mmCIF file of C-alpha atoms and ligand atoms in Angstrom:
data_model
loop_
_atom_site.group_PDB
_atom_site.id
_atom_site.type_symbol
_atom_site.label_atom_id
_atom_site.label_comp_id
_atom_site.label_asym_id
_atom_site.label_seq_id
_atom_site.Cartn_x
_atom_site.Cartn_y
_atom_site.Cartn_z
ATOM 1 C CA UNK A 23 -3.735 -6.242 27.962
ATOM 2 C CA UNK A 24 -6.100 -3.303 27.036
ATOM 3 C CA UNK A 25 -5.488 -2.018 23.164
ATOM 4 C CA UNK A 26 -5.014 1.538 23.682
ATOM 5 C CA UNK A 27 -6.066 2.457 20.276
ATOM 6 C CA UNK A 28 -6.882 5.709 20.444
ATOM 7 C CA UNK A 29 -3.663 6.557 22.182
ATOM 8 C CA UNK A 30 -1.873 4.474 18.988
ATOM 9 C CA UNK A 31 -3.340 6.529 16.748
ATOM 10 C CA UNK A 32 -2.526 9.733 18.648
ATOM 11 C CA UNK A 33 1.302 8.897 18.581
ATOM 12 C CA UNK A 34 1.375 8.002 14.773
ATOM 13 C CA UNK A 35 -0.264 11.037 13.418
ATOM 14 C CA UNK A 36 1.848 13.508 16.152
ATOM 15 C CA UNK A 37 5.188 10.719 14.409
ATOM 16 C CA UNK A 38 4.458 11.028 10.648
ATOM 17 C CA UNK A 39 2.049 14.341 9.958
ATOM 18 C CA UNK A 40 3.285 13.944 6.817
ATOM 19 C CA UNK A 41 2.351 10.447 5.347
ATOM 20 C CA UNK A 42 1.470 9.846 2.210
ATOM 21 C CA UNK A 43 1.522 7.930 -1.192
ATOM 22 C CA UNK A 44 4.897 7.488 -2.156
ATOM 23 C CA UNK A 45 4.209 6.088 -5.475
ATOM 24 C CA UNK A 46 4.373 9.361 -7.942
ATOM 25 C CA UNK A 47 1.256 9.716 -10.117
ATOM 26 C CA UNK A 48 -0.835 12.463 -11.584
ATOM 27 C CA UNK A 49 -3.585 10.399 -12.609
ATOM 28 C CA UNK A 50 -6.378 7.621 -11.297
ATOM 29 C CA UNK A 51 -4.796 5.496 -14.350
ATOM 30 C CA UNK A 52 -0.891 6.521 -12.874
ATOM 31 C CA UNK A 53 -1.660 5.638 -9.784
ATOM 32 C CA UNK A 54 -2.947 2.431 -10.444
ATOM 33 C CA UNK A 55 -0.650 0.940 -12.872
ATOM 34 C CA UNK A 56 2.069 2.617 -10.624
ATOM 35 C CA UNK A 57 0.591 0.263 -7.701
ATOM 36 C CA UNK A 58 0.219 -3.046 -10.016
ATOM 37 C CA UNK A 59 4.212 -2.350 -10.034
ATOM 38 C CA UNK A 60 4.624 -1.933 -6.879
ATOM 39 C CA UNK A 61 3.966 -5.767 -5.993
ATOM 40 C CA UNK A 62 7.573 -7.525 -4.356
ATOM 41 C CA UNK A 63 8.998 -4.090 -5.277
ATOM 42 C CA UNK A 64 9.985 -0.625 -3.635
ATOM 43 C CA UNK A 65 8.098 2.659 -4.136
ATOM 44 C CA UNK A 66 11.058 4.459 -5.049
ATOM 45 C CA UNK A 67 11.954 1.127 -7.835
ATOM 46 C CA UNK A 68 8.671 1.831 -9.056
ATOM 47 C CA UNK A 69 9.037 5.771 -9.367
ATOM 48 C CA UNK A 70 12.280 5.147 -11.135
ATOM 49 C CA UNK A 71 10.578 2.812 -13.575
ATOM 50 C CA UNK A 72 7.480 5.228 -14.329
ATOM 51 C CA UNK A 73 8.718 8.480 -15.750
ATOM 52 C CA UNK A 74 9.912 5.823 -18.539
ATOM 53 C CA UNK A 75 6.302 4.786 -19.284
ATOM 54 C CA UNK A 76 4.099 7.765 -17.931
ATOM 55 C CA UNK A 77 4.693 10.734 -20.278
ATOM 56 C CA UNK A 78 4.455 8.460 -22.883
ATOM 57 C CA UNK A 79 1.806 5.401 -22.652
ATOM 58 C CA UNK A 80 -0.296 7.672 -19.697
ATOM 59 C CA UNK A 81 -3.649 6.262 -20.941
ATOM 60 C CA UNK A 82 -4.979 2.774 -21.865
ATOM 61 C CA UNK A 83 -5.252 3.223 -25.196
ATOM 62 C CA UNK A 84 -1.818 4.703 -25.117
ATOM 63 C CA UNK A 85 -0.760 1.789 -23.127
ATOM 64 C CA UNK A 86 -2.151 -1.013 -25.432
ATOM 65 C CA UNK A 87 -0.058 0.371 -28.401
ATOM 66 C CA UNK A 88 3.247 -1.029 -26.712
ATOM 67 C CA UNK A 89 3.419 -5.015 -26.870
ATOM 68 C CA UNK A 90 3.688 -7.356 -24.141
ATOM 69 C CA UNK A 91 7.968 -7.604 -24.526
ATOM 70 C CA UNK A 92 8.011 -3.636 -24.942
ATOM 71 C CA UNK A 93 6.609 -3.636 -21.581
ATOM 72 C CA UNK A 94 8.101 -5.995 -20.347
ATOM 73 C CA UNK A 95 11.087 -4.485 -21.528
ATOM 74 C CA UNK A 96 10.674 -1.174 -19.823
ATOM 75 C CA UNK A 97 9.625 -2.821 -16.592
ATOM 76 C CA UNK A 98 12.011 -5.326 -16.147
ATOM 77 C CA UNK A 99 13.502 -3.753 -13.169
ATOM 78 C CA UNK A 100 10.418 -4.260 -10.894
ATOM 79 C CA UNK A 101 10.672 -7.736 -10.737
ATOM 80 C CA UNK A 102 7.784 -10.074 -11.854
ATOM 81 C CA UNK A 103 7.717 -7.704 -15.290
ATOM 82 C CA UNK A 104 6.046 -10.326 -17.830
ATOM 83 C CA UNK A 105 3.315 -10.999 -15.544
ATOM 84 C CA UNK A 106 2.930 -7.512 -14.063
ATOM 85 C CA UNK A 107 3.175 -6.676 -18.816
ATOM 86 C CA UNK A 108 0.215 -9.052 -19.203
ATOM 87 C CA UNK A 109 -1.712 -7.739 -16.346
ATOM 88 C CA UNK A 110 -1.496 -3.926 -17.222
ATOM 89 C CA UNK A 111 -1.872 -4.688 -20.609
ATOM 90 C CA UNK A 112 -4.784 -6.792 -20.215
ATOM 91 C CA UNK A 113 -6.645 -4.296 -17.632
ATOM 92 C CA UNK A 114 -5.893 -1.340 -19.895
ATOM 93 C CA UNK A 115 -8.336 -3.553 -22.572
ATOM 94 C CA UNK A 116 -11.152 -3.871 -19.467
ATOM 95 C CA UNK A 117 -10.584 -0.300 -18.996
ATOM 96 C CA UNK A 118 -11.861 0.317 -22.631
ATOM 97 C CA UNK A 119 -13.961 -2.076 -22.693
ATOM 98 C CA UNK A 120 -16.070 -1.561 -19.480
ATOM 99 C CA UNK A 121 -15.668 1.501 -18.311
ATOM 100 C CA UNK A 122 -14.644 4.027 -20.776
ATOM 101 C CA UNK A 123 -11.362 4.023 -20.398
ATOM 102 C CA UNK A 124 -11.837 5.364 -17.156
ATOM 103 C CA UNK A 125 -10.744 3.434 -13.782
ATOM 104 C CA UNK A 126 -13.781 3.053 -11.443
ATOM 105 C CA UNK A 127 -13.964 4.102 -8.555
ATOM 106 C CA UNK A 128 -16.081 0.492 -6.930
ATOM 107 C CA UNK A 129 -14.425 -1.885 -4.728
ATOM 108 C CA UNK A 130 -15.908 -4.680 -7.003
ATOM 109 C CA UNK A 131 -14.919 -3.020 -10.432
ATOM 110 C CA UNK A 132 -11.336 -2.233 -9.346
ATOM 111 C CA UNK A 133 -10.465 -6.067 -8.196
ATOM 112 C CA UNK A 134 -12.183 -7.353 -11.230
ATOM 113 C CA UNK A 135 -9.475 -6.191 -13.110
ATOM 114 C CA UNK A 136 -6.207 -8.068 -13.965
ATOM 115 C CA UNK A 137 -3.590 -8.199 -11.358
ATOM 116 C CA UNK A 138 -5.992 -6.033 -9.035
ATOM 117 C CA UNK A 139 -6.244 -7.321 -5.298
ATOM 118 C CA UNK A 140 -7.802 -5.403 -2.872
ATOM 119 C CA UNK A 141 -4.748 -3.427 -1.140
ATOM 120 C CA UNK A 142 -4.197 -2.321 -4.526
ATOM 121 C CA UNK A 143 -8.081 -1.263 -5.250
ATOM 122 C CA UNK A 144 -7.869 0.415 -1.330
ATOM 123 C CA UNK A 145 -4.564 2.030 -2.963
ATOM 124 C CA UNK A 146 -6.094 3.575 -5.884
ATOM 125 C CA UNK A 147 -10.081 4.341 -4.284
ATOM 126 C CA UNK A 148 -7.843 5.895 -0.899
ATOM 127 C CA UNK A 149 -5.415 7.891 -3.025
ATOM 128 C CA UNK A 150 -7.234 8.897 -6.552
ATOM 129 C CA UNK A 151 -10.653 8.770 -5.559
ATOM 130 C CA UNK A 152 -10.664 9.863 -1.516
ATOM 131 C CA UNK A 153 -12.330 6.970 -0.703
ATOM 132 C CA UNK A 154 -11.631 6.203 2.850
ATOM 133 C CA UNK A 155 -9.610 2.682 2.621
ATOM 134 C CA UNK A 156 -7.266 0.590 4.420
ATOM 135 C CA UNK A 157 -4.917 -0.940 2.189
ATOM 136 C CA UNK A 158 -3.152 -3.703 4.256
ATOM 137 C CA UNK A 159 0.540 -4.670 2.833
ATOM 138 C CA UNK A 160 3.537 -6.336 4.294
ATOM 139 C CA UNK A 161 3.847 -3.283 6.705
ATOM 140 C CA UNK A 162 0.622 -2.248 7.742
ATOM 141 C CA UNK A 163 0.078 -6.187 8.222
ATOM 142 C CA UNK A 164 2.945 -6.620 10.478
ATOM 143 C CA UNK A 165 3.198 -3.672 12.592
ATOM 144 C CA UNK A 166 -0.995 -3.529 13.172
ATOM 145 C CA UNK A 167 -0.750 -6.743 14.701
ATOM 146 C CA UNK A 168 2.394 -5.678 16.715
ATOM 147 C CA UNK A 169 0.928 -3.067 18.145
ATOM 148 C CA UNK A 170 -2.565 -5.084 18.400
ATOM 149 C CA UNK A 171 -4.783 -3.500 16.781
ATOM 150 C CA UNK A 172 -5.464 -7.045 14.755
ATOM 151 C CA UNK A 173 -4.840 -10.397 15.692
ATOM 152 C CA UNK A 174 -6.141 -11.598 11.906
ATOM 153 C CA UNK A 175 -3.338 -14.250 9.681
ATOM 154 C CA UNK A 176 -4.599 -13.006 6.311
ATOM 155 C CA UNK A 177 -4.806 -9.308 5.012
ATOM 156 C CA UNK A 178 -8.007 -9.576 4.505
ATOM 157 C CA UNK A 179 -9.135 -10.061 8.268
ATOM 158 C CA UNK A 180 -6.450 -7.679 9.691
ATOM 159 C CA UNK A 181 -8.290 -5.084 7.335
ATOM 160 C CA UNK A 182 -11.788 -6.073 8.520
ATOM 161 C CA UNK A 183 -9.754 -5.514 12.155
ATOM 162 C CA UNK A 184 -8.443 -2.217 11.283
ATOM 163 C CA UNK A 185 -11.791 -0.770 9.671
ATOM 164 C CA UNK A 186 -13.893 -1.484 13.093
ATOM 165 C CA UNK A 187 -11.274 -0.740 14.867
ATOM 166 C CA UNK A 188 -10.111 2.901 13.626
ATOM 167 C CA UNK A 189 -12.605 5.962 13.091
ATOM 168 C CA UNK A 190 -14.014 5.913 9.605
ATOM 169 C CA UNK A 191 -12.751 8.981 8.740
ATOM 170 C CA UNK A 192 -8.719 7.861 9.993
ATOM 171 C CA UNK A 193 -9.103 4.946 7.411
ATOM 172 C CA UNK A 194 -6.448 6.228 4.967
ATOM 173 C CA UNK A 195 -4.434 8.387 7.015
ATOM 174 C CA UNK A 196 -4.345 5.293 9.822
ATOM 175 C CA UNK A 197 -3.130 2.899 6.363
ATOM 176 C CA UNK A 198 -0.197 6.282 5.577
ATOM 177 C CA UNK A 199 0.626 6.121 9.244
ATOM 178 C CA UNK A 200 1.249 2.183 9.907
ATOM 179 C CA UNK A 201 3.568 1.841 6.470
ATOM 180 C CA UNK A 202 5.599 4.933 7.254
ATOM 181 C CA UNK A 203 6.213 3.423 10.680
ATOM 182 C CA UNK A 204 7.007 -0.015 9.464
ATOM 183 C CA UNK A 205 9.517 1.496 6.601
ATOM 184 C CA UNK A 206 11.527 3.437 9.642
ATOM 185 C CA UNK A 207 11.022 1.603 12.769
ATOM 186 C CA UNK A 208 8.912 -1.323 13.144
ATOM 187 C CA UNK A 209 11.562 -3.420 10.661
ATOM 188 C CA UNK A 210 10.338 -6.828 9.661
ATOM 189 C CA UNK A 211 13.278 -8.098 11.685
ATOM 190 C CA UNK A 212 14.801 -5.969 14.669
ATOM 191 C CA UNK A 213 12.468 -3.457 14.878
ATOM 192 C CA UNK A 214 14.106 -0.539 16.852
ATOM 193 C CA UNK A 215 11.813 -0.516 19.873
ATOM 194 C CA UNK A 216 13.858 1.731 22.095
ATOM 195 C CA UNK A 217 13.122 4.749 20.041
ATOM 196 C CA UNK A 218 9.469 4.092 19.238
ATOM 197 C CA UNK A 219 7.506 6.593 20.500
ATOM 198 C CA UNK A 220 4.749 3.782 20.234
ATOM 199 C CA UNK A 221 6.491 1.547 22.711
ATOM 200 C CA UNK A 222 4.560 2.121 25.802
ATOM 201 C CA UNK A 223 1.447 1.345 23.929
ATOM 202 C CA UNK A 224 2.596 -1.720 22.297
ATOM 203 C CA UNK A 225 1.190 -5.488 22.845
ATOM 204 C CA UNK A 226 3.885 -7.151 21.106
ATOM 205 C CA UNK A 227 6.988 -4.889 23.299
ATOM 206 C CA UNK A 228 4.719 -5.010 26.560
ATOM 207 C CA UNK A 229 4.096 -8.679 26.794
ATOM 208 C CA UNK A 230 7.873 -9.275 25.064
ATOM 209 C CA UNK A 231 6.833 -10.651 22.322
ATOM 210 C CA UNK A 232 9.456 -9.111 19.662
ATOM 211 C CA UNK A 233 12.558 -9.198 19.567
ATOM 212 C CA UNK A 234 14.234 -5.639 18.717
ATOM 213 C CA UNK A 235 17.573 -3.967 19.052
HETATM 214 S S1 SF4 B 131 7.390 -0.897 20.004
HETATM 215 FE FE1 SF4 B 131 8.657 -2.280 17.933
HETATM 216 S S2 SF4 B 131 7.243 -3.728 18.114
HETATM 217 FE FE2 SF4 B 131 6.165 -2.048 18.813
HETATM 218 S S3 SF4 B 131 5.353 -0.800 17.023
HETATM 219 FE FE3 SF4 B 131 7.580 0.422 17.973
HETATM 220 S S4 SF4 B 131 9.024 -0.775 16.935
HETATM 221 FE FE4 SF4 B 131 7.022 -1.719 16.338
#
């Protein structure tokens, strides 16, 4: 079955014209911290936590005035809070030591920060610095594979396939479209295929490979 990339992208663009980053932030640093906090946590929950944090600790040196225990206590609602507190403080120290307290704009520098993987780095690059990037989270991974845009069995492979298939100028927007579609219609369990505007060009639906409700 042929994958109709152009039709898929057009349909996503039409369905989600307002798709954008859901993490509330006012600077690259805040976005970096919010994205670290969002691992295995919803953006909604992160957005409930960061108003306790950012007004007082909106820079690496301010954040480092917190002890690991104090930071862990502040973010304890978001899961993995001890590991996240440790990574955030280590990242703040690395930002000061290696980047003059600024968030770097290169993938190689971002992924060298504690607790920052390719997905987090791509989120920061595209949303804070307008660098075309496709962050592959659980929604992007699932939806891209169902639609037939990718077949890879790791986020890295899926990212590479999407970068090859999608025009560079649409990378960042495609990331948001796929996330929004995964949250609203193409759920992990029981996707809502009958009301999905993409079902005519969805590989999983057309081949009967998906159980829907
Ligand atoms: S048709 Fe179903 S599986 Fe395909 S994208 Fe839509 S909701 Fe997801």
